[in-house]
PDB file of C-alpha atoms in Angstrom:
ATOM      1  CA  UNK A  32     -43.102 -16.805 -15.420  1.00 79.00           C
ATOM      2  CA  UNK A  33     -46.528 -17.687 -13.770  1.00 82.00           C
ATOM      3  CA  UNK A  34     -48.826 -15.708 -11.530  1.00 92.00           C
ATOM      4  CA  UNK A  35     -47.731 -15.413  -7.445  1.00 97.00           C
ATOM      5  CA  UNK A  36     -48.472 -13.023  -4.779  1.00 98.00           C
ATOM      6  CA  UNK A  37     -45.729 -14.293  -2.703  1.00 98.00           C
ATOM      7  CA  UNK A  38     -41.796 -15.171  -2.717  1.00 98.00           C
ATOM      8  CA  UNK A  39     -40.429 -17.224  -0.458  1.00 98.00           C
ATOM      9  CA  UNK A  40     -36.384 -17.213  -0.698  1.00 98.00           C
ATOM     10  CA  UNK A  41     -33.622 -19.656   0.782  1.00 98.00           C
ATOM     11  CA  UNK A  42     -30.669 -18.183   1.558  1.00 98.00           C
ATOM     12  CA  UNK A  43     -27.172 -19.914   1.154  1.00 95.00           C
ATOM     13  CA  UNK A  44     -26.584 -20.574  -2.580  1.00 95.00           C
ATOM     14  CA  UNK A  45     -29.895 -18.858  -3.724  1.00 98.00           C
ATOM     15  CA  UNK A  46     -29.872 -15.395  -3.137  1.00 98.00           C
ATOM     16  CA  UNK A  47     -25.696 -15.095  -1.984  1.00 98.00           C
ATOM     17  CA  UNK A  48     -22.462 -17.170  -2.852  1.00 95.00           C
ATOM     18  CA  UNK A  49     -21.815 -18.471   0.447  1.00 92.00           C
ATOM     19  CA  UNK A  50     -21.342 -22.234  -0.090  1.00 85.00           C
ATOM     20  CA  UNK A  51     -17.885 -22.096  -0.719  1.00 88.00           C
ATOM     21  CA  UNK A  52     -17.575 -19.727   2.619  1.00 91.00           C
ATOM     22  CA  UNK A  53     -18.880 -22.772   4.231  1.00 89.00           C
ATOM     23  CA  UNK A  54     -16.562 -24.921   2.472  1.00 88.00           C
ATOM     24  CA  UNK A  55     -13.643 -23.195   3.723  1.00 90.00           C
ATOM     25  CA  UNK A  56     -15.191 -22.917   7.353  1.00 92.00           C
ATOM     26  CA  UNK A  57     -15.933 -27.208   7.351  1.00 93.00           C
ATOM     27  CA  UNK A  58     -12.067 -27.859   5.691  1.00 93.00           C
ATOM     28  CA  UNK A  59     -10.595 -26.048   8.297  1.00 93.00           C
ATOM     29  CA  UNK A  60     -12.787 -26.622  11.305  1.00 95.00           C
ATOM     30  CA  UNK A  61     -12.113 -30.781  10.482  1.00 95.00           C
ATOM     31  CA  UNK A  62      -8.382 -29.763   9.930  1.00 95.00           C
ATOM     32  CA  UNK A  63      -8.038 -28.906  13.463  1.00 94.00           C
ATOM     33  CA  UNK A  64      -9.210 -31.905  14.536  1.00 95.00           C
ATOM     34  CA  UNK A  65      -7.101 -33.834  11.768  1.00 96.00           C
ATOM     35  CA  UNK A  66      -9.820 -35.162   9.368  1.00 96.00           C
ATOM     36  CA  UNK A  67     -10.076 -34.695   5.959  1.00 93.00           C
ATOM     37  CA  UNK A  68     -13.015 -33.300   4.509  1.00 93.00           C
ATOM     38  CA  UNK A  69     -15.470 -35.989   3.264  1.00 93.00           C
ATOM     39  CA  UNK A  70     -16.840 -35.936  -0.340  1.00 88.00           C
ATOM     40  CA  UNK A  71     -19.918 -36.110   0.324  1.00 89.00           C
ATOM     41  CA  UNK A  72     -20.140 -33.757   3.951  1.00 92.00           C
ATOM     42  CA  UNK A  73     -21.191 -30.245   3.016  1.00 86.00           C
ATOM     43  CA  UNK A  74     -24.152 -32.659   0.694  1.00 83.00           C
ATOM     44  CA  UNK A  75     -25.472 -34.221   3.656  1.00 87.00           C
ATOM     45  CA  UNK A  76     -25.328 -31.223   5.706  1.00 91.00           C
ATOM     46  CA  UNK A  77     -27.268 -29.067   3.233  1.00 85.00           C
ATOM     47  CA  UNK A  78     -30.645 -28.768   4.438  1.00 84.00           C
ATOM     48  CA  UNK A  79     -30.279 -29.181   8.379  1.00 88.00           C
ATOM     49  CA  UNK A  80     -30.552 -26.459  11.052  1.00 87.00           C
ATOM     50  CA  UNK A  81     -26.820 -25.766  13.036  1.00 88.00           C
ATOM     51  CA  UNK A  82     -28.177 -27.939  15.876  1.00 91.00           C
ATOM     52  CA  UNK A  83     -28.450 -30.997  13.313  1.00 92.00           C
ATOM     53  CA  UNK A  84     -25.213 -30.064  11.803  1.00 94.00           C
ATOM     54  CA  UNK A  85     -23.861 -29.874  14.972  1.00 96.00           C
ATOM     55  CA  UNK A  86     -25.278 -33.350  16.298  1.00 96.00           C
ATOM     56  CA  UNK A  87     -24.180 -35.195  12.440  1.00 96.00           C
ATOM     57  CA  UNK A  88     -20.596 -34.321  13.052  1.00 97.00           C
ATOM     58  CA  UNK A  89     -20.276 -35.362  16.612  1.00 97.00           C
ATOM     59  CA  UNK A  90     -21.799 -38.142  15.216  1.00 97.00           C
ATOM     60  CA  UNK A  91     -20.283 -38.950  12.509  1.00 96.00           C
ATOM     61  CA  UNK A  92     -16.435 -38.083  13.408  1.00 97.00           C
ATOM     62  CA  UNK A  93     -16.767 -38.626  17.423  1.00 96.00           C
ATOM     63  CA  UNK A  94     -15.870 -35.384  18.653  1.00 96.00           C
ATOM     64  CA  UNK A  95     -16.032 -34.639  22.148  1.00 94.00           C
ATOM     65  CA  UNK A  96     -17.381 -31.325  22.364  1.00 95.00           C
ATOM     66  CA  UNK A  97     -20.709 -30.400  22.876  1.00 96.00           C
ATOM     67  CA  UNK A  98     -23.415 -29.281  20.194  1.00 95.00           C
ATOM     68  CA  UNK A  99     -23.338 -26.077  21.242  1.00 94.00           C
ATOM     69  CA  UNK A 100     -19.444 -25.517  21.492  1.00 96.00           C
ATOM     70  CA  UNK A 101     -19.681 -26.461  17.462  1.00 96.00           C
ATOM     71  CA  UNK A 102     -22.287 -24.207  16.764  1.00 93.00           C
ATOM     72  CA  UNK A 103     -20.279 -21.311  18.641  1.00 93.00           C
ATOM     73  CA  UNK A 104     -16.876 -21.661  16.687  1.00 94.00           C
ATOM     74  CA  UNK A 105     -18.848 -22.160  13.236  1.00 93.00           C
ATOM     75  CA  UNK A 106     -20.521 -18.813  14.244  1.00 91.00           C
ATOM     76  CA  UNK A 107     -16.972 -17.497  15.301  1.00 91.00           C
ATOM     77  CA  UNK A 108     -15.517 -18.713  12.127  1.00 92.00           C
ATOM     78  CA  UNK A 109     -18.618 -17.450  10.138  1.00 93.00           C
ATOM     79  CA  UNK A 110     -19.427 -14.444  10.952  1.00 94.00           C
ATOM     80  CA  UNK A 111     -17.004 -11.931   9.611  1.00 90.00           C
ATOM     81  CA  UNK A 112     -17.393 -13.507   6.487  1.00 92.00           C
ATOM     82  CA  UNK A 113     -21.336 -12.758   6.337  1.00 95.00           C
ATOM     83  CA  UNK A 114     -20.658  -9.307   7.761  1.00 95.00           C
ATOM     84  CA  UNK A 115     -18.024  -7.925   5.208  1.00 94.00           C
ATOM     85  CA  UNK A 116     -17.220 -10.657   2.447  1.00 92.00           C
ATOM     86  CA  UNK A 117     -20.032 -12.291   1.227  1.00 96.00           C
ATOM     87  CA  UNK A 118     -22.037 -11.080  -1.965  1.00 96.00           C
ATOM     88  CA  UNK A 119     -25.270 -11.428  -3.457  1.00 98.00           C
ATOM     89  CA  UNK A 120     -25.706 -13.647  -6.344  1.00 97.00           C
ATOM     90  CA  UNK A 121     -26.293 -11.803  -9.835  1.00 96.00           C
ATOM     91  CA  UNK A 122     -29.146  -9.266 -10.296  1.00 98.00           C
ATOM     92  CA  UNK A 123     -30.496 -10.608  -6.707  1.00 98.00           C
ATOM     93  CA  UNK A 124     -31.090  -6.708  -5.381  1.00 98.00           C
ATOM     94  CA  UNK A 125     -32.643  -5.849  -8.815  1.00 98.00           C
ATOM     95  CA  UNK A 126     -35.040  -8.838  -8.391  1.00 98.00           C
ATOM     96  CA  UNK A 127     -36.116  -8.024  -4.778  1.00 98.00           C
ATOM     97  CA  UNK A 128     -36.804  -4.436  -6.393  1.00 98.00           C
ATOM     98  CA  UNK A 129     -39.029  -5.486  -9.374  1.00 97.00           C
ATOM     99  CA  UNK A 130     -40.846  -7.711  -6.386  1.00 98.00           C
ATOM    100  CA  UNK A 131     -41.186  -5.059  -4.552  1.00 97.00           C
ATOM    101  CA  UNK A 132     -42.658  -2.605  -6.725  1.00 97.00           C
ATOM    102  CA  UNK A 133     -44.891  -5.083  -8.176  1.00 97.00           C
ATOM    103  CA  UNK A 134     -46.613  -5.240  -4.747  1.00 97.00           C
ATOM    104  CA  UNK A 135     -45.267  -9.183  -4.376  1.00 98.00           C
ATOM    105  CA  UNK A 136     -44.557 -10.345  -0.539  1.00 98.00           C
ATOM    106  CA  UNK A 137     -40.740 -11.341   0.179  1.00 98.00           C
ATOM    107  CA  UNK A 138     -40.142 -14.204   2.807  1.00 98.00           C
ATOM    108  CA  UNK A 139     -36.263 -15.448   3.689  1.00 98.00           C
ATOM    109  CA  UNK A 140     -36.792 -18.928   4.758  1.00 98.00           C
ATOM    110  CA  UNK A 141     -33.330 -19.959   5.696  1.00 97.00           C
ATOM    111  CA  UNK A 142     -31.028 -22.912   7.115  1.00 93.00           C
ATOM    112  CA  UNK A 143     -28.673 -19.930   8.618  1.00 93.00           C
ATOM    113  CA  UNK A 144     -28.847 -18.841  12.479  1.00 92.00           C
ATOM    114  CA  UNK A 145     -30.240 -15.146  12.439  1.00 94.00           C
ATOM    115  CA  UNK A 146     -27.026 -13.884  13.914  1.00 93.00           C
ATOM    116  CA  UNK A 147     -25.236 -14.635  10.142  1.00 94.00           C
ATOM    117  CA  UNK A 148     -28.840 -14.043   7.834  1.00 97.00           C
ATOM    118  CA  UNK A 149     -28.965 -10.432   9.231  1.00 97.00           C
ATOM    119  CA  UNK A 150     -25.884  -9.521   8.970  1.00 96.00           C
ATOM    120  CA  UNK A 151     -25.325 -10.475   5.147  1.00 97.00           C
ATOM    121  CA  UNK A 152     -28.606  -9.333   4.288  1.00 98.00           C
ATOM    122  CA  UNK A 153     -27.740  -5.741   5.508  1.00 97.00           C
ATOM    123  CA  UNK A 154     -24.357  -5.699   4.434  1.00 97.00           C
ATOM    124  CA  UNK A 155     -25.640  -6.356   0.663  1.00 97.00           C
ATOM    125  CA  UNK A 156     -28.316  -3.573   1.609  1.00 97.00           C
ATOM    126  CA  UNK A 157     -31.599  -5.980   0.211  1.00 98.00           C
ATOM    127  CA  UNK A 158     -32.530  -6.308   4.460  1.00 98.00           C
ATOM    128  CA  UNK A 159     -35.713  -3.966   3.602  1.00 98.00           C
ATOM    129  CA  UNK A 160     -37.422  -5.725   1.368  1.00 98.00           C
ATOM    130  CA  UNK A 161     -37.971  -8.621   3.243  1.00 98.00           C
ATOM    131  CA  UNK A 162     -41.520  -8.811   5.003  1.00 98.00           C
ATOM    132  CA  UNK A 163     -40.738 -11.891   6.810  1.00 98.00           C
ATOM    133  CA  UNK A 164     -37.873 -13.719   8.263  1.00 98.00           C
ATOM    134  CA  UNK A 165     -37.508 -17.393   9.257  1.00 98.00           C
ATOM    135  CA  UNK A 166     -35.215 -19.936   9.529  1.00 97.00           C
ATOM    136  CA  UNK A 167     -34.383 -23.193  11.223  1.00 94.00           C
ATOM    137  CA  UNK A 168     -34.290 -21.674  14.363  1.00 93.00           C
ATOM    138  CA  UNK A 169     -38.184 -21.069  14.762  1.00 96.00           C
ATOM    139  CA  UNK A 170     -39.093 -24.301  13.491  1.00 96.00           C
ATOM    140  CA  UNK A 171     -38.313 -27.732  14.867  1.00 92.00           C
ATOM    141  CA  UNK A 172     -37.609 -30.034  11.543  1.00 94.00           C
ATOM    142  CA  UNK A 173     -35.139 -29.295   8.764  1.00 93.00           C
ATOM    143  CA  UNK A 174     -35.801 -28.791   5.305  1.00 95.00           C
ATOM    144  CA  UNK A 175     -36.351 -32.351   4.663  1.00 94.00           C
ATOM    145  CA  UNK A 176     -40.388 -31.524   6.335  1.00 96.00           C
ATOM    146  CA  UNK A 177     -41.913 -28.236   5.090  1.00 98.00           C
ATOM    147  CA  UNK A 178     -42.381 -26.258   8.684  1.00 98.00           C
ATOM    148  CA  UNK A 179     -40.408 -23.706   7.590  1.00 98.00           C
ATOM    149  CA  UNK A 180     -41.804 -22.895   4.437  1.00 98.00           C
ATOM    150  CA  UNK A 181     -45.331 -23.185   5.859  1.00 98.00           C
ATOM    151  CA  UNK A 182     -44.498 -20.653   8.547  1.00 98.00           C
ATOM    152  CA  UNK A 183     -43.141 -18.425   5.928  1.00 98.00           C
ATOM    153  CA  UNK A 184     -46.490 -18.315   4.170  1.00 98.00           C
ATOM    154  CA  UNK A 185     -48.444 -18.122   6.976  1.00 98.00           C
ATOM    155  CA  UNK A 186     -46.455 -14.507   8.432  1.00 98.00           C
ATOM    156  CA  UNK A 187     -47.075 -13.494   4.947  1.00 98.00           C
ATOM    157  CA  UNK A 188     -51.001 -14.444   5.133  1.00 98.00           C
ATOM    158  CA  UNK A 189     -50.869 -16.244   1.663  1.00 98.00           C
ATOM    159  CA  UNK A 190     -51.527 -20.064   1.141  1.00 98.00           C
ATOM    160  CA  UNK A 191     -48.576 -22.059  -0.213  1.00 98.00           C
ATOM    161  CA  UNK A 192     -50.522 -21.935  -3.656  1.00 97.00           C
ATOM    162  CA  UNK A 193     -49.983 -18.514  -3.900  1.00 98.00           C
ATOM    163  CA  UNK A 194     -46.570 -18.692  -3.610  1.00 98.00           C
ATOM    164  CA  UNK A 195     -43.417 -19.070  -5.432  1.00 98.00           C
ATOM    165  CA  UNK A 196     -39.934 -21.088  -3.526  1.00 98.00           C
ATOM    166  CA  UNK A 197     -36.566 -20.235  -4.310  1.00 98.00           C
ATOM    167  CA  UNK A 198     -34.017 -23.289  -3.529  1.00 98.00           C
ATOM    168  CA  UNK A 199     -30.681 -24.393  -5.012  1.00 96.00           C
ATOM    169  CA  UNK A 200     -30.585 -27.682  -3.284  1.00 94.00           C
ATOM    170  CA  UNK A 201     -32.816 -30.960  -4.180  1.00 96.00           C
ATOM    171  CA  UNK A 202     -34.280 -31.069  -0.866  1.00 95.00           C
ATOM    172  CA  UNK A 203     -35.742 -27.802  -0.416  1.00 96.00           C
ATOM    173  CA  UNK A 204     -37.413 -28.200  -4.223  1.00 98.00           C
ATOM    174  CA  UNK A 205     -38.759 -31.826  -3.618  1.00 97.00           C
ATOM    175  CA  UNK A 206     -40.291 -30.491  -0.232  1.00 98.00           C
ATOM    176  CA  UNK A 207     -41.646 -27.225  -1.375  1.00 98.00           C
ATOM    177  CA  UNK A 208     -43.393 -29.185  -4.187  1.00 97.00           C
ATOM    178  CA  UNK A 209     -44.830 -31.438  -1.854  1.00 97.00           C
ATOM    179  CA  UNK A 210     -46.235 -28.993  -0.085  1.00 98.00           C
ATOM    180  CA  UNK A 211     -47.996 -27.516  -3.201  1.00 97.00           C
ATOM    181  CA  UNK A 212     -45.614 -24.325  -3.507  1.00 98.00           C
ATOM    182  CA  UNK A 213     -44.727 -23.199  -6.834  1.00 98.00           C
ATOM    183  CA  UNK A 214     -41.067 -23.918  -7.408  1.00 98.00           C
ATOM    184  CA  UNK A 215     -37.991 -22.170  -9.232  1.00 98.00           C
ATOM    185  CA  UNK A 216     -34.745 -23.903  -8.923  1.00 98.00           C
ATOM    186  CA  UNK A 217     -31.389 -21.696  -8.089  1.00 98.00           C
ATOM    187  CA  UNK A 218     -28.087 -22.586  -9.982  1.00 98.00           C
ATOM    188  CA  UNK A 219     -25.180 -23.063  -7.532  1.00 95.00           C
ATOM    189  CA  UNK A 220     -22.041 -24.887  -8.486  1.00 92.00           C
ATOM    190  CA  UNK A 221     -21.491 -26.170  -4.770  1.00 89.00           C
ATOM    191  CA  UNK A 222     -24.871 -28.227  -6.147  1.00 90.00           C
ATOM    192  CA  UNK A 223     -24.005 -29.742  -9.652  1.00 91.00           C
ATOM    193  CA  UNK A 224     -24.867 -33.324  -8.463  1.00 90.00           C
ATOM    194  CA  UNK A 225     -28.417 -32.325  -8.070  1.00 93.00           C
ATOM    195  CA  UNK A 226     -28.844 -30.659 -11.334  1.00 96.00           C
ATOM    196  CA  UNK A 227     -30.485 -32.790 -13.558  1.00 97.00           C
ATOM    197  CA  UNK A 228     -33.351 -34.156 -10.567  1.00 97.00           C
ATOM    198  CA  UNK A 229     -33.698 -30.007 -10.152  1.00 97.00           C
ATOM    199  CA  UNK A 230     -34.135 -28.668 -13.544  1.00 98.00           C
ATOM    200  CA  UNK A 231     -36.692 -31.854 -13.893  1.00 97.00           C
ATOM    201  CA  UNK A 232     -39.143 -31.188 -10.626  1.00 97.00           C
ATOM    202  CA  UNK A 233     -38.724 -27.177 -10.732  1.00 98.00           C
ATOM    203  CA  UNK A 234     -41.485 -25.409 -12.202  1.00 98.00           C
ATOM    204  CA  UNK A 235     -38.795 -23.420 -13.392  1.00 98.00           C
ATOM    205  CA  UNK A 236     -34.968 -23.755 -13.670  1.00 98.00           C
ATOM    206  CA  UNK A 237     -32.401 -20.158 -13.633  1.00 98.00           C
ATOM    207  CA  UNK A 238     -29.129 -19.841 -13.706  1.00 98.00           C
ATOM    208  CA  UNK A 239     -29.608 -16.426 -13.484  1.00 97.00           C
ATOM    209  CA  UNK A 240     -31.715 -13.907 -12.027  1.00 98.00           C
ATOM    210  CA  UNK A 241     -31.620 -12.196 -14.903  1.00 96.00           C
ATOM    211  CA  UNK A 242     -33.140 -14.472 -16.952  1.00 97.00           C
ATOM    212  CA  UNK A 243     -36.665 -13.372 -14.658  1.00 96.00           C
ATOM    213  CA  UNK A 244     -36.129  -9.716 -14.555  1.00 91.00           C
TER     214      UNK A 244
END
């Protein structure tokens, strides 16, 4: 592929096949409150941390509870599901192993609260390789700005030159590339609108990890 001493990984739709977990959690969170799942919702929501989330859909469907009584039934709602049911993407664990052994430096670099990354990540038994964890909860932009990605370099001690991103979604690619990180691009169904903009700006394009073991 090209040379890298780091690998900096997003979560949701990357490295497990959660985004229809989190279609199932929006349907029925906006059923209780009688609204129909917009076309274009779980899109728009892609990149941003739970508080953003949170703040869009009060927002955007004028609920009357607080940010933080979303965030706690979405965690409610999601948690089981991160704990016992949802798997790693193909050849993920075997990747993290090659990685490993080849002496390269693992970063998560996540949208997802720690209370739902940690759990999936040891249920599917790949916690361990991970040197560093981050997500939107020790940074204060979304993945629209690169703070997140820039703090996972910097725990790993490696400039964002010498490292490679992992995204499914436009977002994280265009910003990653911005911030002169080398770039592969994820396949995830939940993100076939993207496609064509994502296999153009990644360095690379998988649908597969096994097409870079």
């Amino acid at each position: 592929m090209f040379d890298f001493k780091g690998a900096i990984f997003d979560l949701d739709g990357t490295l497990i096949d959660s985004m229809g977990v989190w279609e199932k959690i929006d349907k029925e969170f906006l059923k209780k409150r009688n609204i129909d799942i917009p076309c274009d919702y779980i899109e728009k929501i892609s990149s941003m941390s739970f508080e953003k989330v949170a703040q869009y859909t009060i927002n955007r469907f004028n609920l009357k509870e607080s940010e933080e009584e979303l965030i706690k039934e979405w965690n409610r709602m999601a948690i089981y599901e991160y704990s016992n049911n949802i798997s790693l993407k193909q050849n993920v664990r075997e990747y993290l192993k090659k990685l490993n052994d080849n002496n390269i430096k693992i970063a998560l670099s996540t949208s997802s609260p720690r209370i739902l990354y940690e759990s999936v990540l040891k249920n599917n038994r790949i916690y361990e390789y991970f040197d560093v964890l981050v997500s939107l909860e020790d940074v204060k932009r979304d993945k629209n700005y690169p703070d997140i990605y820039l703090l996972a370099a910097e725990k790993l001690n490696l400039n964002p030159q010498d490292c490679v991103g992992f995204e499914d979604i436009l977002i994280g690619i265009n910003t990653l590339k911005k911030a002169e990180f080398k770039t592969v691009g994820v396949y995830d169904k939940y993100a076939d609108s993207e496609i064509d903009d994502i296999k153009e700006i990644s360095d690379k394009f998988i649908y597969s990890f096994k097409e870079i073991m």
